[in-house]
């Protein structure tokens, strides 16, 4: 039984006079190739915003650079064999309709206004389709996916963002496969969240980040496993998915746009931060990218005092790590603890994209002070890990000093330096003992391995 109720024999959803006056486009079928919608099978709306997939090279004064081509996607789709009914391949795909923005854009031009437009498009057609695919440029795709994950409240259908590293018109394009796989997932999966599908990997949208500007595998999810992978089969791990909401779907578009990201750099001039907070026009929110697990300079200079001044004036400061992978823990180091005391919010393992859009969402809803802190540190859409198990061990539970056991090649005529049990593991008995594992000098190579065990069961492996 289909997950959603389908509407039989319907054409494109109607556009109101108000929407038409604002230039709202209408969805279209691929004329001559689109199959008649089957009420027992899902239908997907493909929203085309622009991006590399829709681009082509123009020989102009700009040196033949890639630029969006209005109507170019429709022409390319018409030429795809997979959509040709005469060869029977079209019947293998879910029925879909295309909603192409009147003016396709490069994703570097995408911002809150475009996010609002996307959210409204999905809201307007929400009851008419079983899933949505958004064609988007890769440069800001992670920001858009994160923003939509918060703006689309109580989402009950899949919203899949995808794109390409090469235009659809190129022979070696990755866009064709990305688009076709996204269609299948949007139509047949049980997803109720915003995702990114790229290079056969399905990722939660607010966990993904662009990691490569040249490879087809352009996106990764550093702090959360991929939701699914596509090979001979499409495999989705249901244990990783968000639970469906029982509340009615609704859209929130009132994002606070007075949010900036600030990345620490060694030796930077504190005056830049002073100017950021010294006027009444200071930002409402700042995403502060710290070193490592949450370190920042506090010796000398004005960094800490200026930060405290900004927080006292009502600016919300959320800290995330500059590291590609891992979680923030402001209590790990004394410098970070001072930031926590000043009122900095711990962003955990959120990506900068998720932290910025979540902050804009919550500020737009009017949250401030302790309530804002609590919600920023709480998992709302799967964007942050509650109490991740890879956080550093608290200082009060650190094991005693560890002694490294170094193993070196040992002649066969001499016994190894560490007594061994029946399994070949070194052992010194007693609580707090050290176990050196493995054979010394195996294969003639030097190496060391250490496992420290305390009486309270805490294990620390190096």
Tab-separated table of C-alpha atoms in Angstrom:
chain	number	residue	atom	x	y	z
A	1	UNK	CA	0.000	0.000	0.000
A	2	UNK	CA	1.462	3.391	-0.940
A	3	UNK	CA	2.698	5.490	1.956
A	4	UNK	CA	0.740	8.519	0.817
A	5	UNK	CA	-2.710	8.983	-0.678
A	6	UNK	CA	-2.393	9.703	-4.370
A	7	UNK	CA	-4.681	11.874	-6.430
A	8	UNK	CA	-5.970	10.208	-9.594
A	9	UNK	CA	-5.925	11.793	-13.045
A	10	UNK	CA	-4.863	15.225	-12.016
A	11	UNK	CA	-2.943	17.739	-13.990
A	12	UNK	CA	-0.421	20.208	-12.600
A	13	UNK	CA	-1.522	21.812	-9.301
A	14	UNK	CA	-3.405	25.075	-9.889
A	15	UNK	CA	-1.633	28.377	-9.384
A	16	UNK	CA	-3.570	31.151	-7.668
A	17	UNK	CA	-3.900	34.629	-9.137
A	18	UNK	CA	-1.677	35.978	-6.364
A	19	UNK	CA	1.017	33.439	-7.169
A	20	UNK	CA	0.698	34.098	-10.887
A	21	UNK	CA	1.066	37.847	-10.307
A	22	UNK	CA	4.349	37.136	-8.533
A	23	UNK	CA	5.578	35.042	-11.428
A	24	UNK	CA	5.120	31.652	-9.774
A	25	UNK	CA	5.850	28.987	-12.420
A	26	UNK	CA	3.610	25.993	-13.011
A	27	UNK	CA	4.854	22.394	-13.098
A	28	UNK	CA	5.027	20.822	-16.552
A	29	UNK	CA	5.071	17.305	-17.952
A	30	UNK	CA	7.767	16.225	-20.376
A	31	UNK	CA	5.539	16.621	-23.419
A	32	UNK	CA	5.482	13.542	-25.618
A	33	UNK	CA	7.410	11.497	-23.085
A	34	UNK	CA	5.584	11.859	-19.781
A	35	UNK	CA	3.410	8.905	-18.799
A	36	UNK	CA	-0.093	9.460	-17.439
A	37	UNK	CA	0.020	9.504	-13.613
A	38	UNK	CA	-1.060	6.243	-12.028
A	39	UNK	CA	-3.085	6.777	-8.828
A	40	UNK	CA	-1.491	3.658	-7.341
A	41	UNK	CA	2.077	4.793	-8.011
A	42	UNK	CA	3.976	7.751	-6.539
A	43	UNK	CA	4.503	11.065	-8.271
A	44	UNK	CA	7.488	13.333	-7.674
A	45	UNK	CA	7.883	17.067	-8.208
A	46	UNK	CA	11.324	18.109	-9.459
A	47	UNK	CA	12.060	21.734	-8.524
A	48	UNK	CA	14.816	23.208	-10.674
A	49	UNK	CA	16.670	26.169	-9.154
A	50	UNK	CA	19.810	26.097	-11.270
A	51	UNK	CA	23.342	24.952	-10.580
A	52	UNK	CA	25.938	23.209	-12.709
A	53	UNK	CA	23.541	20.476	-13.820
A	54	UNK	CA	21.525	23.115	-15.716
A	55	UNK	CA	24.497	25.046	-17.079
A	56	UNK	CA	26.290	25.184	-20.388
A	57	UNK	CA	29.288	26.996	-21.812
A	58	UNK	CA	28.682	30.297	-23.543
A	59	UNK	CA	31.336	31.786	-25.762
A	60	UNK	CA	31.170	35.370	-24.597
A	61	UNK	CA	33.263	38.125	-23.125
A	62	UNK	CA	33.646	36.105	-19.927
A	63	UNK	CA	35.799	33.520	-21.650
A	64	UNK	CA	33.311	30.741	-22.216
A	65	UNK	CA	32.458	30.123	-18.575
A	66	UNK	CA	29.571	27.970	-17.364
A	67	UNK	CA	26.298	29.835	-16.970
A	68	UNK	CA	22.697	28.787	-16.216
A	69	UNK	CA	20.631	28.089	-19.346
A	70	UNK	CA	16.898	28.778	-18.977
A	71	UNK	CA	14.987	25.885	-20.486
A	72	UNK	CA	18.211	23.957	-20.963
A	73	UNK	CA	17.294	21.263	-18.467
A	74	UNK	CA	14.001	20.574	-20.196
A	75	UNK	CA	15.779	20.175	-23.521
A	76	UNK	CA	18.357	17.845	-21.986
A	77	UNK	CA	15.687	15.734	-20.297
A	78	UNK	CA	13.861	15.359	-23.601
A	79	UNK	CA	17.013	13.797	-25.062
A	80	UNK	CA	17.567	11.258	-22.271
A	81	UNK	CA	16.975	7.657	-23.350
A	82	UNK	CA	15.771	6.827	-19.848
A	83	UNK	CA	12.759	9.073	-20.431
A	84	UNK	CA	11.894	7.694	-23.867
A	85	UNK	CA	8.588	5.799	-23.739
A	86	UNK	CA	9.197	4.268	-27.168
A	87	UNK	CA	11.972	2.144	-25.694
A	88	UNK	CA	9.991	1.278	-22.588
A	89	UNK	CA	12.577	2.703	-20.202
A	90	UNK	CA	10.323	5.497	-18.991
A	91	UNK	CA	7.996	2.940	-17.409
A	92	UNK	CA	10.758	1.960	-14.986
A	93	UNK	CA	10.808	5.444	-13.468
A	94	UNK	CA	8.260	7.018	-11.133
A	95	UNK	CA	6.064	9.628	-12.736
A	96	UNK	CA	7.421	13.122	-12.185
A	97	UNK	CA	6.693	16.692	-13.119
A	98	UNK	CA	9.109	19.581	-13.364
A	99	UNK	CA	8.824	23.001	-11.750
A	100	UNK	CA	11.542	25.177	-13.243
A	101	UNK	CA	12.287	28.567	-11.717
A	102	UNK	CA	11.851	31.400	-14.243
A	103	UNK	CA	15.441	32.544	-13.718
A	104	UNK	CA	17.919	29.787	-12.954
A	105	UNK	CA	20.724	30.824	-10.632
A	106	UNK	CA	24.246	29.899	-9.652
A	107	UNK	CA	24.098	28.504	-6.118
A	108	UNK	CA	26.597	31.110	-4.930
A	109	UNK	CA	23.689	33.560	-5.304
A	110	UNK	CA	21.402	31.452	-3.098
A	111	UNK	CA	20.387	32.863	0.278
A	112	UNK	CA	17.462	33.141	2.693
A	113	UNK	CA	15.133	34.554	0.040
A	114	UNK	CA	15.714	31.542	-2.202
A	115	UNK	CA	15.249	29.217	0.777
A	116	UNK	CA	11.895	30.870	1.416
A	117	UNK	CA	10.962	30.396	-2.236
A	118	UNK	CA	11.819	26.707	-2.105
A	119	UNK	CA	9.910	26.211	1.135
A	120	UNK	CA	6.849	27.939	-0.340
A	121	UNK	CA	7.042	25.824	-3.510
A	122	UNK	CA	7.048	22.650	-1.430
A	123	UNK	CA	4.244	23.963	0.768
A	124	UNK	CA	2.100	24.935	-2.232
A	125	UNK	CA	2.407	21.490	-3.840
A	126	UNK	CA	2.787	19.401	-0.694
A	127	UNK	CA	-0.495	17.495	-0.921
A	128	UNK	CA	-0.153	16.823	-4.660
A	129	UNK	CA	3.112	14.884	-4.673
A	130	UNK	CA	4.647	12.011	-2.761
A	131	UNK	CA	8.173	13.349	-2.782
A	132	UNK	CA	10.303	16.255	-3.955
A	133	UNK	CA	13.636	16.515	-5.749
A	134	UNK	CA	15.465	19.852	-5.736
A	135	UNK	CA	18.058	20.489	-8.455
A	136	UNK	CA	20.606	22.786	-6.825
A	137	UNK	CA	24.181	23.952	-7.267
A	138	UNK	CA	26.770	22.223	-5.111
A	139	UNK	CA	28.510	25.250	-3.587
A	140	UNK	CA	25.704	26.100	-1.158
A	141	UNK	CA	23.680	22.885	-1.309
A	142	UNK	CA	24.570	21.950	2.288
A	143	UNK	CA	23.357	25.358	3.510
A	144	UNK	CA	20.072	25.017	1.636
A	145	UNK	CA	19.519	21.457	2.850
A	146	UNK	CA	20.194	22.519	6.442
A	147	UNK	CA	17.903	25.537	6.187
A	148	UNK	CA	15.053	23.507	4.669
A	149	UNK	CA	15.406	20.860	7.368
A	150	UNK	CA	14.401	23.479	9.943
A	151	UNK	CA	11.956	25.506	7.844
A	152	UNK	CA	9.893	22.465	6.771
A	153	UNK	CA	8.359	21.638	10.145
A	154	UNK	CA	6.835	18.196	10.746
A	155	UNK	CA	7.908	17.051	7.297
A	156	UNK	CA	6.243	13.796	6.280
A	157	UNK	CA	7.701	13.244	2.805
A	158	UNK	CA	11.192	12.952	1.304
A	159	UNK	CA	12.881	16.104	0.023
A	160	UNK	CA	16.044	15.158	-1.888
A	161	UNK	CA	18.589	17.741	-3.013
A	162	UNK	CA	20.955	16.782	-5.798
A	163	UNK	CA	22.989	18.339	-8.565
A	164	UNK	CA	26.107	17.679	-10.576
A	165	UNK	CA	29.769	18.483	-10.893
A	166	UNK	CA	29.424	18.514	-14.689
A	167	UNK	CA	26.481	19.837	-16.744
A	168	UNK	CA	23.872	17.400	-17.994
A	169	UNK	CA	24.879	18.276	-21.547
A	170	UNK	CA	28.362	16.802	-21.001
A	171	UNK	CA	28.911	13.179	-22.053
A	172	UNK	CA	30.685	12.284	-18.790
A	173	UNK	CA	28.196	14.094	-16.558
A	174	UNK	CA	27.381	12.735	-13.128
A	175	UNK	CA	24.094	14.628	-13.186
A	176	UNK	CA	22.054	11.989	-15.017
A	177	UNK	CA	22.652	9.271	-12.426
A	178	UNK	CA	22.215	11.683	-9.516
A	179	UNK	CA	18.864	12.827	-10.895
A	180	UNK	CA	17.516	9.344	-11.659
A	181	UNK	CA	18.523	7.906	-8.281
A	182	UNK	CA	17.077	10.932	-6.487
A	183	UNK	CA	13.777	10.330	-8.305
A	184	UNK	CA	13.633	6.737	-7.104
A	185	UNK	CA	14.419	7.653	-3.505
A	186	UNK	CA	11.928	10.531	-3.457
A	187	UNK	CA	9.214	8.251	-4.826
A	188	UNK	CA	9.681	4.971	-3.027
A	189	UNK	CA	11.515	5.585	0.243
A	190	UNK	CA	9.972	6.029	3.681
A	191	UNK	CA	12.057	9.137	4.347
A	192	UNK	CA	10.482	12.040	6.201
A	193	UNK	CA	13.418	14.422	6.105
A	194	UNK	CA	15.594	16.611	3.898
A	195	UNK	CA	18.520	14.733	2.340
A	196	UNK	CA	21.351	15.176	-0.124
A	197	UNK	CA	21.896	12.470	-2.740
A	198	UNK	CA	25.267	12.674	-4.420
A	199	UNK	CA	27.579	10.093	-6.006
A	200	UNK	CA	25.326	7.216	-4.935
A	201	UNK	CA	25.422	8.234	-1.252
A	202	UNK	CA	22.327	9.417	0.625
A	203	UNK	CA	23.098	11.812	3.493
A	204	UNK	CA	21.023	13.733	5.994
A	205	UNK	CA	20.961	17.259	4.643
A	206	UNK	CA	21.953	19.034	7.851
A	207	UNK	CA	24.848	16.617	8.387
A	208	UNK	CA	26.413	16.941	4.951
A	209	UNK	CA	29.126	19.311	3.809
A	210	UNK	CA	30.901	19.851	0.509
A	211	UNK	CA	34.322	18.254	0.868
A	212	UNK	CA	35.742	18.243	-2.661
A	213	UNK	CA	35.425	20.796	-5.440
A	214	UNK	CA	36.747	18.525	-8.206
A	215	UNK	CA	35.624	14.959	-7.512
A	216	UNK	CA	32.223	13.474	-8.317
A	217	UNK	CA	32.092	12.410	-4.672
A	218	UNK	CA	31.762	16.016	-3.609
A	219	UNK	CA	29.834	15.614	-0.342
A	220	UNK	CA	30.448	13.763	2.884
A	221	UNK	CA	28.735	13.396	6.237
A	222	UNK	CA	31.635	13.636	8.703
A	223	UNK	CA	29.799	13.124	11.987
A	224	UNK	CA	26.866	10.905	11.042
A	225	UNK	CA	26.715	7.729	8.942
A	226	UNK	CA	25.204	7.921	5.446
A	227	UNK	CA	21.519	7.069	5.477
A	228	UNK	CA	21.881	4.913	2.408
A	229	UNK	CA	24.061	3.825	-0.487
A	230	UNK	CA	23.237	2.999	-4.078
A	231	UNK	CA	24.817	0.078	-5.882
A	232	UNK	CA	23.062	-2.818	-7.534
A	233	UNK	CA	20.369	-2.079	-4.953
A	234	UNK	CA	19.317	1.035	-3.101
A	235	UNK	CA	20.022	0.284	0.545
A	236	UNK	CA	18.689	2.614	3.238
A	237	UNK	CA	19.435	2.035	6.917
A	238	UNK	CA	16.079	2.616	8.592
A	239	UNK	CA	17.685	2.685	12.045
A	240	UNK	CA	19.339	5.986	11.110
A	241	UNK	CA	16.209	7.753	9.865
A	242	UNK	CA	14.192	10.372	11.700
A	243	UNK	CA	10.890	9.151	13.096
A	244	UNK	CA	7.815	10.528	11.271
A	245	UNK	CA	6.100	13.434	12.996
A	246	UNK	CA	2.480	13.075	14.065
A	247	UNK	CA	1.869	16.808	13.756
A	248	UNK	CA	0.599	18.665	10.707
A	249	UNK	CA	3.132	19.859	8.157
A	250	UNK	CA	3.824	23.585	8.171
A	251	UNK	CA	6.451	25.970	6.875
A	252	UNK	CA	8.350	28.680	8.739
A	253	UNK	CA	10.027	31.319	6.586
A	254	UNK	CA	10.835	34.081	9.091
A	255	UNK	CA	14.557	33.387	9.339
A	256	UNK	CA	16.771	35.928	11.071
A	257	UNK	CA	19.314	36.985	8.464
A	258	UNK	CA	21.514	38.936	10.892
A	259	UNK	CA	23.791	35.940	11.507
A	260	UNK	CA	27.447	35.695	10.526
A	261	UNK	CA	30.221	33.091	10.745
A	262	UNK	CA	33.594	34.020	12.230
A	263	UNK	CA	36.588	31.700	11.840
A	264	UNK	CA	39.469	32.183	14.272
A	265	UNK	CA	42.934	32.718	12.832
A	266	UNK	CA	46.140	32.769	14.896
A	267	UNK	CA	47.318	36.315	15.514
A	268	UNK	CA	44.215	38.013	14.116
A	269	UNK	CA	43.606	41.611	15.175
A	270	UNK	CA	41.074	41.834	18.003
A	271	UNK	CA	39.967	45.148	16.521
A	272	UNK	CA	37.985	43.237	13.895
A	273	UNK	CA	35.937	41.618	16.646
A	274	UNK	CA	35.625	44.923	18.493
A	275	UNK	CA	34.127	46.562	15.418
A	276	UNK	CA	31.728	43.642	15.107
A	277	UNK	CA	30.140	44.294	18.497
A	278	UNK	CA	30.779	47.957	19.253
A	279	UNK	CA	27.685	49.413	17.544
A	280	UNK	CA	23.965	48.882	17.951
A	281	UNK	CA	24.034	47.245	14.518
A	282	UNK	CA	25.911	44.211	15.857
A	283	UNK	CA	24.728	40.802	14.607
A	284	UNK	CA	22.041	38.927	16.501
A	285	UNK	CA	23.934	35.672	16.075
A	286	UNK	CA	27.525	34.581	15.475
A	287	UNK	CA	28.793	31.106	14.622
A	288	UNK	CA	32.316	31.034	16.018
A	289	UNK	CA	34.619	28.417	14.511
A	290	UNK	CA	37.131	27.469	17.211
A	291	UNK	CA	40.288	25.386	17.152
A	292	UNK	CA	40.052	21.657	17.816
A	293	UNK	CA	37.626	20.625	20.531
A	294	UNK	CA	36.889	24.227	21.480
A	295	UNK	CA	40.023	26.264	22.041
A	296	UNK	CA	40.522	30.001	21.578
A	297	UNK	CA	43.140	32.612	22.556
A	298	UNK	CA	42.486	34.161	25.973
A	299	UNK	CA	46.007	35.216	27.013
A	300	UNK	CA	46.461	38.920	26.370
A	301	UNK	CA	44.445	40.827	23.822
A	302	UNK	CA	40.759	41.602	24.085
A	303	UNK	CA	39.197	38.523	22.525
A	304	UNK	CA	37.473	37.183	25.630
A	305	UNK	CA	36.361	40.581	26.933
A	306	UNK	CA	35.011	41.630	23.534
A	307	UNK	CA	33.172	38.341	23.198
A	308	UNK	CA	31.692	38.815	26.659
A	309	UNK	CA	30.649	42.346	25.698
A	310	UNK	CA	28.834	41.092	22.611
A	311	UNK	CA	27.015	38.377	24.560
A	312	UNK	CA	26.014	40.882	27.251
A	313	UNK	CA	24.517	43.066	24.523
A	314	UNK	CA	22.276	40.226	23.398
A	315	UNK	CA	24.314	38.547	20.660
A	316	UNK	CA	24.023	34.757	20.603
A	317	UNK	CA	27.415	33.119	20.016
A	318	UNK	CA	27.462	29.457	18.986
A	319	UNK	CA	30.795	27.657	18.841
A	320	UNK	CA	31.653	24.841	16.438
A	321	UNK	CA	34.961	23.235	15.566
A	322	UNK	CA	37.139	24.142	12.616
A	323	UNK	CA	37.977	20.443	12.334
A	324	UNK	CA	36.287	18.476	9.599
A	325	UNK	CA	35.286	15.727	12.001
A	326	UNK	CA	34.557	15.503	15.723
A	327	UNK	CA	32.571	17.322	18.373
A	328	UNK	CA	33.143	20.460	20.378
A	329	UNK	CA	33.653	20.177	24.128
A	330	UNK	CA	34.277	23.556	25.721
A	331	UNK	CA	35.215	21.904	29.010
A	332	UNK	CA	38.130	19.983	27.534
A	333	UNK	CA	40.607	22.869	27.969
A	334	UNK	CA	40.817	25.794	30.367
A	335	UNK	CA	40.586	28.332	27.549
A	336	UNK	CA	37.420	26.729	26.240
A	337	UNK	CA	35.938	26.633	29.736
A	338	UNK	CA	36.337	30.409	29.933
A	339	UNK	CA	34.281	30.754	26.750
A	340	UNK	CA	31.591	28.586	28.289
A	341	UNK	CA	31.571	30.797	31.388
A	342	UNK	CA	31.215	33.856	29.153
A	343	UNK	CA	27.991	32.438	27.701
A	344	UNK	CA	29.162	30.818	24.463
A	345	UNK	CA	26.784	28.070	23.294
A	346	UNK	CA	28.284	24.641	22.627
A	347	UNK	CA	27.515	23.590	19.050
A	348	UNK	CA	28.599	19.980	19.577
A	349	UNK	CA	29.261	18.165	16.317
A	350	UNK	CA	27.121	20.374	14.093
A	351	UNK	CA	28.546	21.452	10.764
A	352	UNK	CA	28.983	25.216	10.350
A	353	UNK	CA	26.166	25.099	7.775
A	354	UNK	CA	23.772	23.478	10.227
A	355	UNK	CA	24.785	25.755	13.100
A	356	UNK	CA	24.271	28.931	11.052
A	357	UNK	CA	20.874	27.954	9.650
A	358	UNK	CA	19.621	26.542	12.950
A	359	UNK	CA	20.615	29.763	14.705
A	360	UNK	CA	18.839	31.823	12.024
A	361	UNK	CA	15.753	29.632	12.444
A	362	UNK	CA	15.580	29.867	16.243
A	363	UNK	CA	16.362	33.588	16.336
A	364	UNK	CA	13.647	34.120	13.744
A	365	UNK	CA	11.213	32.355	16.056
A	366	UNK	CA	12.090	34.789	18.821
A	367	UNK	CA	14.143	32.546	21.093
A	368	UNK	CA	16.750	34.281	23.245
A	369	UNK	CA	18.840	33.612	26.330
A	370	UNK	CA	18.611	30.255	28.166
A	371	UNK	CA	15.827	28.928	25.914
A	372	UNK	CA	17.916	29.617	22.827
A	373	UNK	CA	20.915	27.897	24.407
A	374	UNK	CA	18.840	24.857	25.338
A	375	UNK	CA	17.369	24.498	21.853
A	376	UNK	CA	20.695	25.076	20.090
A	377	UNK	CA	22.225	22.272	22.144
A	378	UNK	CA	19.208	19.992	21.591
A	379	UNK	CA	18.771	17.719	18.587
A	380	UNK	CA	15.785	19.083	16.622
A	381	UNK	CA	16.182	17.538	13.150
A	382	UNK	CA	19.002	15.054	13.585
A	383	UNK	CA	21.585	17.828	13.165
A	384	UNK	CA	23.561	17.266	16.374
A	385	UNK	CA	24.519	14.253	18.452
A	386	UNK	CA	23.305	14.223	22.040
A	387	UNK	CA	26.256	13.290	24.277
A	388	UNK	CA	28.441	11.859	21.487
A	389	UNK	CA	30.557	8.955	22.673
A	390	UNK	CA	33.712	10.392	21.144
A	391	UNK	CA	33.815	13.434	23.418
A	392	UNK	CA	37.055	13.696	25.416
A	393	UNK	CA	37.116	11.974	28.796
A	394	UNK	CA	36.335	14.506	31.582
A	395	UNK	CA	39.352	15.510	33.649
A	396	UNK	CA	37.978	13.921	36.813
A	397	UNK	CA	37.811	10.534	35.072
A	398	UNK	CA	41.170	10.602	33.335
A	399	UNK	CA	43.262	7.474	33.969
A	400	UNK	CA	46.628	7.693	35.726
A	401	UNK	CA	49.767	8.391	33.734
A	402	UNK	CA	50.167	5.920	30.884
A	403	UNK	CA	53.486	4.237	30.229
A	404	UNK	CA	54.205	3.354	26.630
A	405	UNK	CA	55.410	-0.184	26.053
A	406	UNK	CA	57.651	-0.196	22.986
A	407	UNK	CA	58.190	-3.470	21.182
A	408	UNK	CA	61.256	-4.044	19.036
A	409	UNK	CA	62.499	-6.962	16.925
A	410	UNK	CA	63.600	-9.728	19.286
A	411	UNK	CA	65.903	-12.577	18.248
A	412	UNK	CA	64.145	-15.914	18.235
A	413	UNK	CA	66.689	-17.297	20.715
A	414	UNK	CA	65.713	-14.774	23.367
A	415	UNK	CA	62.377	-14.555	25.200
A	416	UNK	CA	60.194	-11.498	24.521
A	417	UNK	CA	60.483	-8.560	26.894
A	418	UNK	CA	56.930	-9.034	28.214
A	419	UNK	CA	55.600	-12.292	29.676
A	420	UNK	CA	52.848	-13.668	27.482
A	421	UNK	CA	49.692	-15.532	28.226
A	422	UNK	CA	48.271	-18.343	26.135
A	423	UNK	CA	46.878	-15.883	23.583
A	424	UNK	CA	50.154	-14.078	23.066
A	425	UNK	CA	49.118	-11.016	25.067
A	426	UNK	CA	51.458	-9.360	27.509
A	427	UNK	CA	49.994	-9.141	31.012
A	428	UNK	CA	50.880	-7.528	34.300
A	429	UNK	CA	48.186	-8.308	36.806
A	430	UNK	CA	46.423	-5.896	39.124
A	431	UNK	CA	44.113	-2.943	38.766
A	432	UNK	CA	45.578	-0.280	36.568
A	433	UNK	CA	47.742	-2.850	34.812
A	434	UNK	CA	49.120	-2.445	31.322
A	435	UNK	CA	48.546	-4.981	28.574
A	436	UNK	CA	50.863	-4.853	25.590
A	437	UNK	CA	49.089	-6.632	22.746
A	438	UNK	CA	50.572	-8.390	19.738
A	439	UNK	CA	53.883	-10.074	19.034
A	440	UNK	CA	57.039	-8.049	19.395
A	441	UNK	CA	58.675	-7.236	16.106
A	442	UNK	CA	56.128	-9.185	14.025
A	443	UNK	CA	57.392	-9.288	10.467
A	444	UNK	CA	60.606	-7.599	11.572
A	445	UNK	CA	58.840	-4.257	12.033
A	446	UNK	CA	58.966	-2.110	15.114
A	447	UNK	CA	55.752	-0.887	16.693
A	448	UNK	CA	53.815	-0.425	19.882
A	449	UNK	CA	50.340	-0.960	21.170
A	450	UNK	CA	48.898	-0.040	24.531
A	451	UNK	CA	45.668	-0.702	26.323
A	452	UNK	CA	45.234	0.728	29.799
A	453	UNK	CA	42.627	-0.735	32.151
A	454	UNK	CA	41.497	0.770	35.436
A	455	UNK	CA	39.676	-0.913	38.225
A	456	UNK	CA	36.500	1.105	37.555
A	457	UNK	CA	36.207	-0.377	34.094
A	458	UNK	CA	37.354	2.713	32.177
A	459	UNK	CA	39.397	1.707	29.163
A	460	UNK	CA	41.646	4.030	27.213
A	461	UNK	CA	43.199	2.730	24.006
A	462	UNK	CA	46.106	4.412	22.282
